[in-house]
Amino acid sequence: MIRKLLWPVLAIGVLLIVLPFVFQMPSRTAAGARMMSDFQPIMQPAQVQKTAYYYNDVFTPLGKVAPAINAQTVAKFDQYLKGFGGMQADAQKLVPALAQALHMTPAQVQVYMAKQFPSMSAMLVNLPQMQKDFGGFIAMMRANTAIFGQVNAGLAHYKPLVTTMQGNVADFQSVNSLPSFRLFTWFFVIPGILLVLIAGFGLWEEHLGKLTVRGPHATPA
C-alpha cells in the first residue's frame, strides 16, 4: 500500500525538478528580474509624477503649436525674408538720398536719424544680423516640418503609457517587494528534490525489508 503511494510522490518530485527547466524558467525568471530592476527607478512615485508633468504640462501644449510649423508657414516666412533683403537694399540708398535732399553729408544724416528716429536707425543697423537670424530660424522650421507634423500623433501614442504608469505605481511596488524572480525556479526544484528523496528512501527501505523477510533461498534436495 505504501509502495503505491510512494511512486506518485516520486513522479511528482521528478516533475517539479524537470518542468522548470523544460519551460526555461531559470532564463525567463532572470529576464523578469532584470526587467523589474530596470523599471524600478522609472516606476518610483516621484519619477512617475515627473513623467506625467512633462507629458501633460510641457509636451501636450506643444500639440497646439506644432500644427503651425508646416510648409505653408515656411513659405510665408520665406516671403518675409525676401522682404528683409529688399529693405536692406533700400536702406543702402536711404542715407545718400537723404543727404542729398537735406544738403548734409552721409555722416550728418546718420547722426540726425539716430537722434530723431532711434528705433528705425537701430533696426537699419541691425538689419543684416536680423536677416541672418531669421534665415536660420526658417531653415530650422523647414528641416523639421515633418517632425512637428507628428507631434500630436506622438502625444496620442504615449498617453496610454503615461496613464498606465500612473495607474500601476502601487502594483509595481507590490510586485517589486516579492523575492527575486531568480528564486522562483528553486521554489519548485527544492520541494521536488525533497519529494524524490523521501519517496526514494521509502521505496529503498521497503525493498530492503522485502529482502530481509525472504532471507536466503533454500537449496533444492
Short mmCIF file of C-alpha atoms in Angstrom, two decimals:
data_model
loop_
_atom_site.label_atom_id
_atom_site.label_comp_id
_atom_site.label_asym_id
_atom_site.label_seq_id
_atom_site.Cartn_x
_atom_site.Cartn_y
_atom_site.Cartn_z
CA MET A 1 0.00 0.00 0.00
CA ILE A 2 2.75 2.42 0.96
CA ARG A 3 4.63 1.49 -2.23
CA LYS A 4 1.64 2.58 -4.33
CA LEU A 5 1.68 6.00 -2.61
CA LEU A 6 5.44 6.50 -2.90
CA TRP A 7 5.61 6.06 -6.67
CA PRO A 8 3.22 9.02 -7.38
CA VAL A 9 5.15 11.10 -4.83
CA LEU A 10 8.37 10.23 -6.66
CA ALA A 11 6.80 11.13 -10.01
CA ILE A 12 5.57 14.48 -8.68
CA GLY A 13 9.02 15.22 -7.28
CA VAL A 14 10.67 14.45 -10.62
CA LEU A 15 8.16 16.68 -12.43
CA LEU A 16 8.83 19.54 -10.02
CA ILE A 17 12.54 19.24 -10.78
CA VAL A 18 12.26 18.80 -14.54
CA LEU A 19 9.40 21.09 -15.56
CA PRO A 20 11.07 24.40 -14.58
CA PHE A 21 13.91 23.56 -16.95
CA VAL A 22 11.55 22.34 -19.68
CA PHE A 23 9.78 25.72 -19.54
CA GLN A 24 13.13 27.54 -19.41
CA MET A 25 12.21 29.07 -16.08
CA PRO A 26 15.78 29.94 -15.00
CA SER A 27 16.45 32.15 -18.05
CA ARG A 28 12.94 33.62 -18.09
CA THR A 29 12.84 34.46 -14.40
CA ALA A 30 16.31 36.00 -14.77
CA ALA A 31 14.88 38.16 -17.58
CA GLY A 32 11.98 39.10 -15.31
CA ALA A 33 14.38 40.07 -12.54
CA ARG A 34 16.38 42.25 -14.94
CA MET A 35 13.18 43.87 -16.18
CA MET A 36 11.99 44.70 -12.66
CA SER A 37 15.43 46.10 -11.86
CA ASP A 38 15.43 48.26 -14.99
CA PHE A 39 11.92 49.57 -14.36
CA GLN A 40 12.45 50.22 -10.65
CA PRO A 41 13.87 53.77 -10.97
CA ILE A 42 11.32 54.66 -13.67
CA MET A 43 8.34 53.46 -11.63
CA GLN A 44 9.17 55.28 -8.41
CA PRO A 45 6.22 57.53 -7.41
CA ALA A 46 8.20 60.77 -7.73
CA GLN A 47 9.60 59.73 -11.11
CA VAL A 48 6.16 58.78 -12.46
CA GLN A 49 4.81 62.12 -11.23
CA LYS A 50 7.59 63.96 -13.05
CA THR A 51 6.96 61.95 -16.24
CA ALA A 52 3.26 62.86 -16.08
CA TYR A 53 4.16 66.51 -15.51
CA TYR A 54 6.40 66.67 -18.57
CA TYR A 55 3.78 64.93 -20.69
CA ASN A 56 0.76 66.93 -19.53
CA ASP A 57 2.28 70.36 -18.85
CA VAL A 58 5.20 70.54 -21.29
CA PHE A 59 4.68 68.26 -24.27
CA THR A 60 0.89 68.37 -24.55
CA PRO A 61 0.83 72.18 -25.01
CA LEU A 62 3.24 71.69 -27.93
CA GLY A 63 0.38 69.93 -29.68
CA LYS A 64 -1.27 73.35 -30.09
CA VAL A 65 1.89 74.93 -31.50
CA ALA A 66 3.16 72.12 -33.73
CA PRO A 67 0.45 72.41 -36.44
CA ALA A 68 1.61 75.97 -37.14
CA ILE A 69 5.02 74.66 -38.22
CA ASN A 70 4.18 73.47 -41.72
CA ALA A 71 5.16 74.03 -45.35
CA GLN A 72 2.69 76.91 -45.75
CA THR A 73 4.16 78.75 -42.77
CA VAL A 74 7.70 78.22 -44.06
CA ALA A 75 6.71 79.61 -47.46
CA LYS A 76 5.13 82.66 -45.82
CA PHE A 77 8.25 83.31 -43.74
CA ASP A 78 10.39 82.93 -46.85
CA GLN A 79 8.49 85.88 -48.33
CA TYR A 80 9.17 87.88 -45.20
CA LEU A 81 12.87 87.04 -45.53
CA LYS A 82 12.88 88.31 -49.09
CA GLY A 83 11.33 91.49 -47.73
CA PHE A 84 14.30 91.86 -45.37
CA GLY A 85 16.60 91.64 -48.38
CA GLY A 86 14.66 94.39 -50.15
CA MET A 87 14.72 96.59 -47.05
CA GLN A 88 18.48 96.15 -46.77
CA ALA A 89 18.93 97.23 -50.39
CA ASP A 90 16.66 100.26 -49.86
CA ALA A 91 18.46 101.15 -46.62
CA GLN A 92 21.74 101.44 -48.51
CA LYS A 93 20.10 104.05 -50.77
CA LEU A 94 18.27 105.87 -47.99
CA VAL A 95 21.18 107.68 -46.34
CA PRO A 96 22.68 109.09 -49.60
CA ALA A 97 19.22 110.18 -50.78
CA LEU A 98 18.50 111.98 -47.51
CA ALA A 99 21.96 113.55 -47.53
CA GLN A 100 21.30 115.00 -50.96
CA ALA A 101 17.79 116.16 -50.06
CA LEU A 102 18.80 117.72 -46.73
CA HIS A 103 22.12 119.07 -48.01
CA MET A 104 24.02 117.07 -45.43
CA THR A 105 26.86 114.64 -45.51
CA PRO A 106 26.00 110.96 -45.06
CA ALA A 107 27.61 111.05 -41.61
CA GLN A 108 25.42 114.01 -40.59
CA VAL A 109 22.35 112.18 -41.83
CA GLN A 110 23.19 109.14 -39.74
CA VAL A 111 23.60 111.32 -36.62
CA TYR A 112 20.34 113.10 -37.43
CA MET A 113 18.43 109.80 -37.85
CA ALA A 114 19.91 108.37 -34.67
CA LYS A 115 18.52 111.34 -32.72
CA GLN A 116 15.18 111.77 -34.47
CA PHE A 117 14.38 108.12 -35.32
CA PRO A 118 16.41 105.98 -32.88
CA SER A 119 14.33 102.82 -33.27
CA MET A 120 14.35 102.92 -37.05
CA SER A 121 18.02 103.75 -37.10
CA ALA A 122 18.84 100.82 -34.80
CA MET A 123 16.74 98.48 -36.94
CA LEU A 124 18.52 99.55 -40.11
CA VAL A 125 21.90 99.00 -38.47
CA ASN A 126 20.87 95.54 -37.22
CA LEU A 127 19.09 94.55 -40.42
CA PRO A 128 21.87 92.25 -41.73
CA GLN A 129 22.03 90.32 -38.45
CA MET A 130 18.23 90.16 -38.28
CA GLN A 131 18.14 88.74 -41.79
CA LYS A 132 20.75 86.13 -40.85
CA ASP A 133 18.91 85.11 -37.67
CA PHE A 134 15.58 84.96 -39.43
CA GLY A 135 17.07 82.85 -42.20
CA GLY A 136 18.43 80.37 -39.64
CA PHE A 137 15.04 80.15 -37.96
CA ILE A 138 13.30 79.44 -41.26
CA ALA A 139 15.89 76.79 -42.12
CA MET A 140 15.21 75.09 -38.79
CA MET A 141 11.47 75.16 -39.45
CA ARG A 142 11.90 73.78 -42.97
CA ALA A 143 14.09 70.91 -41.74
CA ASN A 144 11.62 69.88 -39.03
CA THR A 145 8.17 70.33 -40.57
CA ALA A 146 7.75 66.54 -40.84
CA ILE A 147 8.68 66.09 -37.17
CA PHE A 148 6.31 68.83 -35.99
CA GLY A 149 3.62 67.20 -38.10
CA GLN A 150 3.91 64.03 -35.96
CA VAL A 151 3.76 65.72 -32.56
CA ASN A 152 0.04 65.19 -31.99
CA ALA A 153 0.22 61.58 -33.19
CA GLY A 154 3.14 61.03 -30.80
CA LEU A 155 1.20 62.55 -27.91
CA ALA A 156 -1.74 60.25 -28.62
CA HIS A 157 0.62 57.27 -28.81
CA TYR A 158 2.33 57.94 -25.48
CA LYS A 159 -0.77 58.94 -23.50
CA PRO A 160 -1.71 55.30 -22.65
CA LEU A 161 1.87 54.71 -21.49
CA VAL A 162 1.78 57.65 -19.08
CA THR A 163 -1.71 56.71 -17.89
CA THR A 164 -0.64 53.10 -17.32
CA MET A 165 2.45 54.17 -15.40
CA GLN A 166 0.34 56.39 -13.14
CA GLY A 167 -2.19 53.61 -12.55
CA ASN A 168 0.36 50.92 -11.70
CA VAL A 169 2.70 52.60 -9.23
CA ALA A 170 1.23 50.74 -6.24
CA ASP A 171 1.00 47.42 -8.14
CA PHE A 172 4.63 47.71 -9.24
CA GLN A 173 5.74 48.38 -5.66
CA SER A 174 3.84 45.28 -4.51
CA VAL A 175 5.36 43.02 -7.17
CA ASN A 176 8.81 44.53 -6.63
CA SER A 177 8.61 43.65 -2.92
CA LEU A 178 8.39 39.93 -3.75
CA PRO A 179 11.53 37.76 -3.54
CA SER A 180 13.78 37.91 -6.56
CA PHE A 181 12.33 36.21 -9.64
CA ARG A 182 15.60 34.26 -9.87
CA LEU A 183 14.50 32.24 -6.82
CA PHE A 184 11.24 31.04 -8.40
CA THR A 185 12.92 28.05 -10.05
CA TRP A 186 14.11 26.83 -6.66
CA PHE A 187 10.57 27.11 -5.25
CA PHE A 188 9.82 24.11 -7.48
CA VAL A 189 13.16 22.33 -7.58
CA ILE A 190 13.83 22.18 -3.83
CA PRO A 191 10.40 20.69 -2.93
CA GLY A 192 10.86 18.31 -5.87
CA ILE A 193 14.23 17.14 -4.56
CA LEU A 194 12.74 16.62 -1.09
CA LEU A 195 9.87 14.58 -2.51
CA VAL A 196 12.27 12.48 -4.59
CA LEU A 197 14.47 11.84 -1.53
CA ILE A 198 11.51 10.97 0.68
CA ALA A 199 9.90 8.68 -1.90
CA GLY A 200 13.23 7.15 -2.90
CA PHE A 201 14.18 6.47 0.71
CA GLY A 202 10.78 4.90 1.39
CA LEU A 203 10.97 2.68 -1.67
CA TRP A 204 14.51 1.63 -0.80
CA GLU A 205 13.51 0.86 2.78
CA GLU A 206 10.61 -1.23 1.53
CA HIS A 207 12.90 -3.05 -0.89
CA LEU A 208 15.37 -3.84 1.91
CA GLY A 209 12.50 -5.03 4.10
CA LYS A 210 11.37 -7.49 1.49
CA LEU A 211 14.89 -8.85 1.09
CA THR A 212 15.12 -9.35 4.85
CA VAL A 213 11.78 -11.15 5.06
CA ARG A 214 12.61 -13.54 2.20
CA GLY A 215 16.00 -14.48 3.56
CA PRO A 216 18.38 -16.80 1.64
CA HIS A 217 16.81 -19.22 -0.84
CA ALA A 218 16.81 -22.84 0.22
CA THR A 219 18.81 -25.29 -1.84
CA PRO A 220 16.61 -27.95 -3.51
CA ALA A 221 17.17 -31.58 -2.25
#
